[in-house]
CSV table of C-alpha atoms and ligand atoms in Angstrom, one decimal:
chain,number,residue,atom,x,y,z
A,1,MET,CA,-40.3,21.6,8.3
A,2,LYS,CA,-36.7,20.9,7.6
A,3,HIS,CA,-34.5,18.3,9.4
A,4,LEU,CA,-31.0,17.0,9.0
A,5,LEU,CA,-31.3,13.3,9.5
A,6,SER,CA,-28.8,11.9,7.1
A,7,LEU,CA,-26.6,12.7,4.2
A,8,GLU,CA,-28.6,10.2,2.2
A,9,GLN,CA,-31.6,12.5,2.4
A,10,LEU,CA,-29.7,15.8,1.9
A,11,SER,CA,-29.6,17.1,-1.6
A,12,ARG,CA,-26.4,18.1,-3.4
A,13,ALA,CA,-27.7,21.7,-3.5
A,14,ASP,CA,-28.5,21.8,0.2
A,15,MET,CA,-25.0,20.3,0.9
A,16,GLY,CA,-23.4,23.1,-1.1
A,17,ALA,CA,-25.5,25.7,0.7
A,18,ILE,CA,-24.4,24.5,4.1
A,19,LEU,CA,-20.8,24.2,3.1
A,20,ALA,CA,-20.8,27.8,1.7
A,21,ALA,CA,-22.6,29.1,4.8
A,22,SER,CA,-20.0,27.3,7.0
A,23,VAL,CA,-17.3,29.7,5.5
A,24,VAL,CA,-19.4,32.7,6.5
A,25,MET,CA,-20.2,31.4,10.0
A,26,LYS,CA,-16.5,30.9,10.6
A,27,ARG,CA,-15.5,34.3,9.3
A,28,GLN,CA,-18.3,36.1,11.2
A,29,ARG,CA,-17.9,34.4,14.5
A,30,GLY,CA,-18.3,36.9,17.3
A,31,HIS,CA,-20.1,39.5,15.1
A,32,HIS,CA,-23.0,37.8,13.4
A,33,ALA,CA,-25.4,40.1,11.7
A,34,SER,CA,-28.5,38.2,13.1
A,35,ARG,CA,-29.3,35.8,15.9
A,36,PRO,CA,-32.0,33.7,14.3
A,37,LEU,CA,-32.7,31.6,17.5
A,38,GLU,CA,-33.3,34.6,19.8
A,39,GLY,CA,-36.0,33.7,22.3
A,40,GLN,CA,-35.9,30.0,21.5
A,41,THR,CA,-34.9,26.9,23.6
A,42,TRP,CA,-33.2,23.9,21.9
A,43,ALA,CA,-32.6,20.5,23.5
A,44,LEU,CA,-29.7,18.2,23.1
A,45,LEU,CA,-30.9,14.6,23.6
A,46,PHE,CA,-28.0,12.3,23.9
A,47,ALA,CA,-28.1,8.5,24.5
A,48,LYS,CA,-24.3,8.1,23.8
A,49,SER,CA,-21.2,9.9,25.1
A,50,SER,CA,-19.9,13.0,23.4
A,51,THR,CA,-17.3,15.7,23.7
A,52,ARG,CA,-17.1,17.6,20.4
A,53,THR,CA,-20.8,17.3,19.2
A,54,ARG,CA,-22.2,18.2,22.6
A,55,VAL,CA,-19.9,21.2,23.2
A,56,SER,CA,-20.0,22.5,19.6
A,57,PHE,CA,-23.8,22.4,19.5
A,58,GLU,CA,-24.2,24.0,22.9
A,59,VAL,CA,-21.8,26.8,22.0
A,60,GLY,CA,-23.2,27.2,18.5
A,61,LEU,CA,-26.9,27.3,19.6
A,62,ARG,CA,-26.0,30.0,22.2
A,63,GLU,CA,-24.1,32.0,19.6
A,64,LEU,CA,-27.3,31.9,17.4
A,65,GLY,CA,-29.4,33.3,20.3
A,66,ALA,CA,-30.9,30.1,21.8
A,67,ASN,CA,-31.1,28.8,25.3
A,68,VAL,CA,-29.9,25.3,25.5
A,69,MET,CA,-30.9,22.2,27.6
A,70,PHE,CA,-28.8,19.0,27.7
A,71,LEU,CA,-30.9,15.9,28.3
A,72,SER,CA,-29.1,12.6,28.9
A,73,ALA,CA,-31.4,9.9,27.5
A,74,ALA,CA,-30.6,7.8,30.6
A,75,ASP,CA,-31.9,10.6,33.0
A,76,ILE,CA,-35.2,11.2,31.3
A,77,GLN,CA,-38.1,8.7,31.1
A,78,LEU,CA,-36.9,7.7,27.6
A,79,GLY,CA,-34.3,5.7,29.5
A,80,ARG,CA,-37.0,3.8,31.4
A,81,GLY,CA,-38.9,2.9,28.3
A,82,GLU,CA,-41.1,5.8,27.5
A,83,PRO,CA,-41.6,5.6,23.6
A,84,ILE,CA,-39.6,7.9,21.3
A,85,LYS,CA,-42.9,9.1,19.8
A,86,ASP,CA,-44.3,10.3,23.1
A,87,THR,CA,-41.0,11.9,24.1
A,88,ALA,CA,-41.0,13.6,20.7
A,89,ARG,CA,-44.5,15.0,21.1
A,90,VAL,CA,-43.7,16.3,24.6
A,91,LEU,CA,-40.5,18.1,23.5
A,92,GLY,CA,-42.2,19.3,20.4
A,93,ARG,CA,-44.6,21.3,22.6
A,94,MET,CA,-41.9,22.9,24.6
A,95,VAL,CA,-38.7,23.4,22.7
A,96,HIS,CA,-37.9,24.7,19.3
A,97,GLY,CA,-35.5,22.2,17.9
A,98,VAL,CA,-33.6,19.0,19.0
A,99,ILE,CA,-30.1,17.6,18.4
A,100,PHE,CA,-30.4,13.9,18.9
A,101,ARG,CA,-27.5,11.3,19.3
A,102,THR,CA,-28.7,7.8,19.6
A,103,PHE,CA,-28.3,4.2,18.3
A,104,ALA,CA,-31.0,3.4,15.7
A,105,GLN,CA,-31.4,5.7,12.7
A,106,ALA,CA,-35.1,4.8,12.8
A,107,ASP,CA,-35.4,6.5,16.3
A,108,VAL,CA,-34.1,9.8,14.9
A,109,GLU,CA,-36.5,9.5,12.0
A,110,GLU,CA,-39.4,8.7,14.3
A,111,PHE,CA,-38.5,11.6,16.6
A,112,ALA,CA,-38.4,14.1,13.7
A,113,HIS,CA,-41.8,12.8,12.4
A,114,TYR,CA,-43.6,13.0,15.7
A,115,SER,CA,-42.0,16.2,17.3
A,116,GLY,CA,-42.9,18.7,14.6
A,117,ILE,CA,-39.7,20.6,15.3
A,118,PRO,CA,-36.4,20.8,13.4
A,119,THR,CA,-34.3,17.7,14.3
A,120,ILE,CA,-30.7,17.1,13.7
A,121,ASN,CA,-28.9,13.7,13.7
A,122,ALA,CA,-26.0,14.1,16.0
A,123,LEU,CA,-24.8,10.5,15.3
A,124,THR,CA,-26.6,7.2,15.0
A,125,ASP,CA,-25.3,3.8,14.3
A,126,GLU,CA,-25.9,4.5,10.6
A,127,GLU,CA,-24.8,8.0,9.9
A,128,HIS,CA,-22.9,11.0,11.3
A,129,PRO,CA,-23.9,13.7,8.8
A,130,CYS,CA,-22.7,16.7,10.8
A,131,GLN,CA,-19.2,15.2,11.1
A,132,ILE,CA,-18.8,14.6,7.4
A,133,LEU,CA,-20.2,18.0,6.3
A,134,THR,CA,-17.6,19.5,8.7
A,135,ASP,CA,-14.8,17.3,7.3
A,136,ILE,CA,-15.7,18.3,3.7
A,137,PHE,CA,-15.7,22.0,4.8
A,138,THR,CA,-12.3,21.5,6.5
A,139,PHE,CA,-10.8,19.8,3.4
A,140,GLN,CA,-12.1,22.6,1.1
A,141,GLU,CA,-10.9,25.4,3.2
A,142,GLN,CA,-7.4,24.0,3.0
A,143,ARG,CA,-7.4,22.4,-0.5
A,144,GLY,CA,-10.2,23.8,-2.5
A,145,PRO,CA,-13.1,21.9,-4.1
A,146,ILE,CA,-13.4,18.2,-3.1
A,147,GLN,CA,-14.9,17.3,-6.4
A,148,GLY,CA,-12.5,15.0,-8.4
A,149,LYS,CA,-10.3,14.5,-5.3
A,150,ILE,CA,-9.4,11.1,-3.7
A,151,VAL,CA,-10.4,10.5,-0.1
A,152,THR,CA,-9.2,7.2,1.5
A,153,PHE,CA,-11.0,6.0,4.6
A,154,VAL,CA,-8.9,3.5,6.7
A,155,GLY,CA,-10.3,1.2,9.3
A,156,ASP,CA,-13.8,0.2,10.2
A,157,GLY,CA,-15.5,0.9,6.9
A,158,ALA,CA,-18.8,-0.5,8.0
A,159,CYS,CA,-19.8,2.1,10.7
A,160,ASN,CA,-21.6,5.4,10.6
A,161,VAL,CA,-18.8,7.7,9.6
A,162,PRO,CA,-17.7,5.9,6.4
A,163,ALA,CA,-21.5,5.5,5.5
A,164,SER,CA,-21.9,9.2,5.5
A,165,TRP,CA,-18.8,9.6,3.4
A,166,VAL,CA,-20.3,7.2,0.9
A,167,PHE,CA,-23.4,9.3,0.4
A,168,ALA,CA,-21.2,12.5,0.2
A,169,ALA,CA,-18.9,11.0,-2.5
A,170,ALA,CA,-21.9,10.1,-4.7
A,171,LYS,CA,-23.4,13.6,-4.3
A,172,LEU,CA,-20.3,15.7,-4.5
A,173,GLY,CA,-18.4,13.8,-7.1
A,174,PHE,CA,-15.2,12.7,-5.5
A,175,GLU,CA,-13.5,9.2,-5.2
A,176,LEU,CA,-13.9,7.5,-1.9
A,177,ARG,CA,-11.8,4.5,-1.3
A,178,ILE,CA,-12.5,2.4,1.8
A,179,ALA,CA,-9.6,0.2,3.0
A,180,ALA,CA,-10.9,-2.4,5.3
A,181,PRO,CA,-11.0,-6.2,5.8
A,182,LYS,CA,-14.0,-7.7,3.9
A,183,GLN,CA,-16.2,-7.9,7.0
A,184,PHE,CA,-15.6,-4.2,7.8
A,185,GLN,CA,-16.5,-2.9,4.4
A,186,PRO,CA,-20.0,-1.3,3.8
A,187,PRO,CA,-22.6,-3.6,2.3
A,188,LEU,CA,-23.3,-3.2,-1.5
A,189,SER,CA,-26.9,-2.2,-0.7
A,190,LEU,CA,-25.4,1.0,0.8
A,191,LEU,CA,-23.5,1.8,-2.4
A,192,GLU,CA,-26.7,1.3,-4.4
A,193,ARG,CA,-28.7,3.5,-2.0
A,194,ALA,CA,-26.1,6.2,-2.5
A,195,GLY,CA,-26.6,6.1,-6.2
A,196,PHE,CA,-23.4,4.2,-7.2
A,197,THR,CA,-24.0,2.1,-10.4
A,198,HIS,CA,-21.8,-0.3,-12.3
A,199,VAL,CA,-20.8,-1.8,-9.0
A,200,HIS,CA,-18.7,-4.8,-9.7
A,201,ALA,CA,-16.1,-6.9,-8.1
A,202,GLN,CA,-12.6,-7.7,-9.5
A,203,PRO,CA,-10.2,-10.3,-8.1
A,204,SER,CA,-6.9,-9.0,-6.5
A,205,PRO,CA,-4.1,-10.6,-4.5
A,206,VAL,CA,-5.8,-9.5,-1.3
A,207,GLY,CA,-9.3,-10.4,-2.2
A,208,GLU,CA,-12.1,-8.7,-4.2
A,209,VAL,CA,-11.9,-5.1,-5.1
A,210,ILE,CA,-15.4,-3.5,-5.5
A,211,THR,CA,-15.7,-0.5,-7.6
A,212,GLY,CA,-18.7,1.7,-8.7
A,213,SER,CA,-19.4,5.1,-10.1
A,214,ALA,CA,-22.1,7.8,-9.9
A,215,THR,CA,-23.4,10.3,-12.4
A,216,THR,CA,-21.7,13.1,-10.5
A,217,GLY,CA,-18.3,11.7,-11.3
A,218,GLY,CA,-18.2,10.2,-7.9
A,219,LYS,CA,-16.4,6.9,-7.5
A,220,ILE,CA,-16.3,4.2,-4.8
A,221,VAL,CA,-13.6,1.6,-4.2
A,222,LEU,CA,-13.8,-1.1,-1.4
A,223,THR,CA,-10.6,-3.0,-0.9
A,224,ALA,CA,-8.6,-4.8,1.7
A,225,ASP,CA,-5.4,-3.5,0.1
A,226,LEU,CA,-4.4,-0.6,2.3
A,227,GLN,CA,-1.5,0.6,0.3
A,228,ALA,CA,-3.3,0.5,-3.0
A,229,ALA,CA,-6.1,2.5,-1.4
A,230,ALA,CA,-3.8,5.2,-0.1
A,231,LYS,CA,-1.9,5.7,-3.4
A,232,GLY,CA,-2.2,9.3,-4.6
A,233,ALA,CA,-4.9,10.1,-2.0
A,234,HIS,CA,-5.5,13.8,-1.2
A,235,LEU,CA,-7.0,12.9,2.2
A,236,LEU,CA,-6.4,10.0,4.5
A,237,TYR,CA,-9.1,9.7,7.1
A,238,THR,CA,-9.8,7.3,9.9
A,239,ASP,CA,-12.2,6.7,12.8
A,240,VAL,CA,-12.2,4.4,15.9
A,241,TRP,CA,-12.1,0.7,15.4
A,242,VAL,CA,-14.7,0.1,18.2
A,243,SER,CA,-17.7,2.5,17.8
A,244,MET,CA,-20.0,3.3,20.6
A,245,GLY,CA,-22.3,0.3,21.2
A,246,LYS,CA,-19.7,-2.2,19.8
A,247,GLU,CA,-17.7,-2.6,23.0
A,248,ALA,CA,-18.5,-6.2,23.4
A,249,GLU,CA,-16.7,-6.8,20.0
A,250,ALA,CA,-13.6,-4.9,21.0
A,251,ALA,CA,-11.1,-7.8,21.1
A,252,GLU,CA,-12.2,-9.3,17.9
A,253,ARG,CA,-12.3,-5.9,16.1
A,254,ILE,CA,-8.8,-5.0,17.4
A,255,LYS,CA,-7.5,-8.4,16.1
A,256,VAL,CA,-9.1,-8.2,12.6
A,257,LEU,CA,-8.5,-4.4,12.0
A,258,ALA,CA,-4.9,-4.6,13.2
A,259,GLY,CA,-2.7,-3.0,10.5
A,260,TYR,CA,-5.5,-0.8,9.2
A,261,GLN,CA,-3.7,2.2,10.6
A,262,ILE,CA,-2.7,5.6,9.4
A,263,ASN,CA,1.0,5.9,10.0
A,264,ALA,CA,4.1,7.4,8.3
A,265,ALA,CA,4.6,4.4,6.0
A,266,LEU,CA,1.0,4.7,4.7
A,267,VAL,CA,1.2,8.5,4.4
A,268,ARG,CA,4.1,8.0,2.0
A,269,HIS,CA,1.8,6.3,-0.5
A,270,ALA,CA,-0.6,9.4,-0.5
A,271,ALA,CA,-0.2,12.6,-2.6
A,272,PRO,CA,2.7,14.7,-1.4
A,273,ASP,CA,0.4,17.3,0.3
A,274,ALA,CA,-2.2,14.9,1.5
A,275,LEU,CA,-4.2,15.9,4.6
A,276,VAL,CA,-4.7,13.5,7.5
A,277,MET,CA,-8.0,13.8,9.3
A,278,HIS,CA,-9.7,12.0,12.2
A,279,CYS,CA,-13.2,12.6,13.5
A,280,LEU,CA,-11.9,11.9,17.1
A,281,PRO,CA,-11.7,10.5,19.7
A,282,ALA,CA,-8.4,9.0,18.6
A,283,TYR,CA,-6.9,5.8,19.9
A,284,ARG,CA,-3.2,6.0,19.3
A,285,GLY,CA,-1.5,2.8,18.3
A,286,LYS,CA,-4.8,1.5,16.9
A,287,GLU,CA,-6.3,3.4,13.9
A,288,ILE,CA,-3.5,6.0,13.9
A,289,ASP,CA,0.0,6.1,15.4
A,290,ASP,CA,1.0,8.9,17.8
A,291,ALA,CA,3.6,10.4,15.6
A,292,THR,CA,1.3,10.7,12.6
A,293,PHE,CA,-1.5,12.1,14.7
A,294,GLU,CA,0.8,14.8,16.2
A,295,ALA,CA,2.2,15.7,12.8
A,296,HIS,CA,-1.3,16.4,11.5
A,297,ALA,CA,-2.7,17.7,14.8
A,298,GLN,CA,-3.2,21.2,13.3
A,299,THR,CA,-5.6,19.8,10.7
A,300,ILE,CA,-7.3,17.4,13.0
A,301,PHE,CA,-8.1,20.1,15.6
A,302,ASP,CA,-9.1,22.6,12.8
A,303,GLU,CA,-11.6,19.8,11.9
A,304,ALA,CA,-12.8,19.6,15.5
A,305,GLU,CA,-13.2,23.3,15.7
A,306,ASN,CA,-15.0,23.4,12.4
A,307,ARG,CA,-17.9,21.3,14.0
A,308,LEU,CA,-19.0,24.6,15.5
A,309,HIS,CA,-19.1,26.6,12.3
A,310,THR,CA,-20.7,23.9,10.2
A,311,GLN,CA,-23.3,23.1,12.7
A,312,LYS,CA,-24.2,26.8,13.0
A,313,ALA,CA,-24.6,26.8,9.2
A,314,ILE,CA,-26.8,23.6,9.4
A,315,ILE,CA,-29.1,25.2,12.1
A,316,ALA,CA,-29.4,28.5,10.2
A,317,TRP,CA,-30.3,26.5,7.1
A,318,LEU,CA,-32.8,24.5,9.0
A,319,VAL,CA,-34.7,27.5,10.4
A,320,ALA,CA,-34.4,29.8,7.3
B,401,CP,N1,-16.4,13.3,16.4
B,401,CP,C1,-17.4,13.3,17.4
B,401,CP,O1,-18.6,13.2,17.1
B,401,CP,O2,-17.0,13.4,18.7
B,401,CP,P1,-17.8,13.2,20.0
B,401,CP,O3,-18.3,11.8,20.1
B,401,CP,O4,-16.9,13.7,21.1
B,401,CP,O5,-19.0,14.1,19.9
B,402,NVA,N1,-17.8,5.6,14.7
B,402,NVA,C1,-17.7,6.4,16.0
B,402,NVA,C2,-17.7,7.8,15.7
B,402,NVA,C3,-17.4,8.6,17.0
B,402,NVA,C4,-17.6,10.0,16.8
B,402,NVA,C5,-18.7,5.9,16.9
B,402,NVA,O1,-19.9,5.7,16.5
B,402,NVA,O2,-18.5,5.7,18.1
């Protein structure tokens, strides 16, 4: 039984297979040779809001032949305290696979363990694997192999999206720089879990710079120095400052993260043909300014569309 619960658990070979299959899924949209989910019913179980993930999975599952059911966690007994493991065993008797968006990573893992059906993490507080696989597919379709390239993440470096980037960098061998104030950088334990070694800190005028390397050639840099992090980057990437579930911290986050924004001044430090991407939803004037967002809208909405193609590739890989 295969699941996609995290990039931490996904092998480099499987990542490569999914990325290669994404190209085929995109090219063959509308005339697929097979519909591997014909006769099946899949459920989307969501405890958090979603536009892209929900729509792309619903459309993708239908295009692969499945019937689809959307279950808001708040509307089923899960929202009234029924345990995950019981919900998992019920759904496992009735549907053929589940796409699960929730808070704790442990809940997705528990669901997969008890359900006995393919389970996909559609975002937890710890990871957003489908997003980052899509982002890498999007980068590679425009710029070729990501191996050896420089990706700079700007903003809340301690949330789910940058965590999945950390695991991807270690596995696929590119340099990931996370530009964030100290308290919004990922913990060193995450770098170690990803396989980065020689992790050490060097002093700099804006505080410590943490660096590490992986056997794949992957590199990690954590720094509060935004401009140094952007220098020569092939991809500038950002995400919201206030992730779902962190709303009570909004005022403090906006204060501390102020300035950690992708804008024209920052883009000038990146490589001349650097891409700018955003997983969306975007908050203009916070993590990105409006002019820069609109200047890179073609890439950003290619990225959004590509959720569909990459997730179809993930599902086909899961059920193969
Ligand atoms: N990027 C992303 O996952 O968007 P949604 O929250 O709209 O699904
Ligand atoms: N970090 C964001 C991603 C949204 C797609 C969140 O968790 O809300």
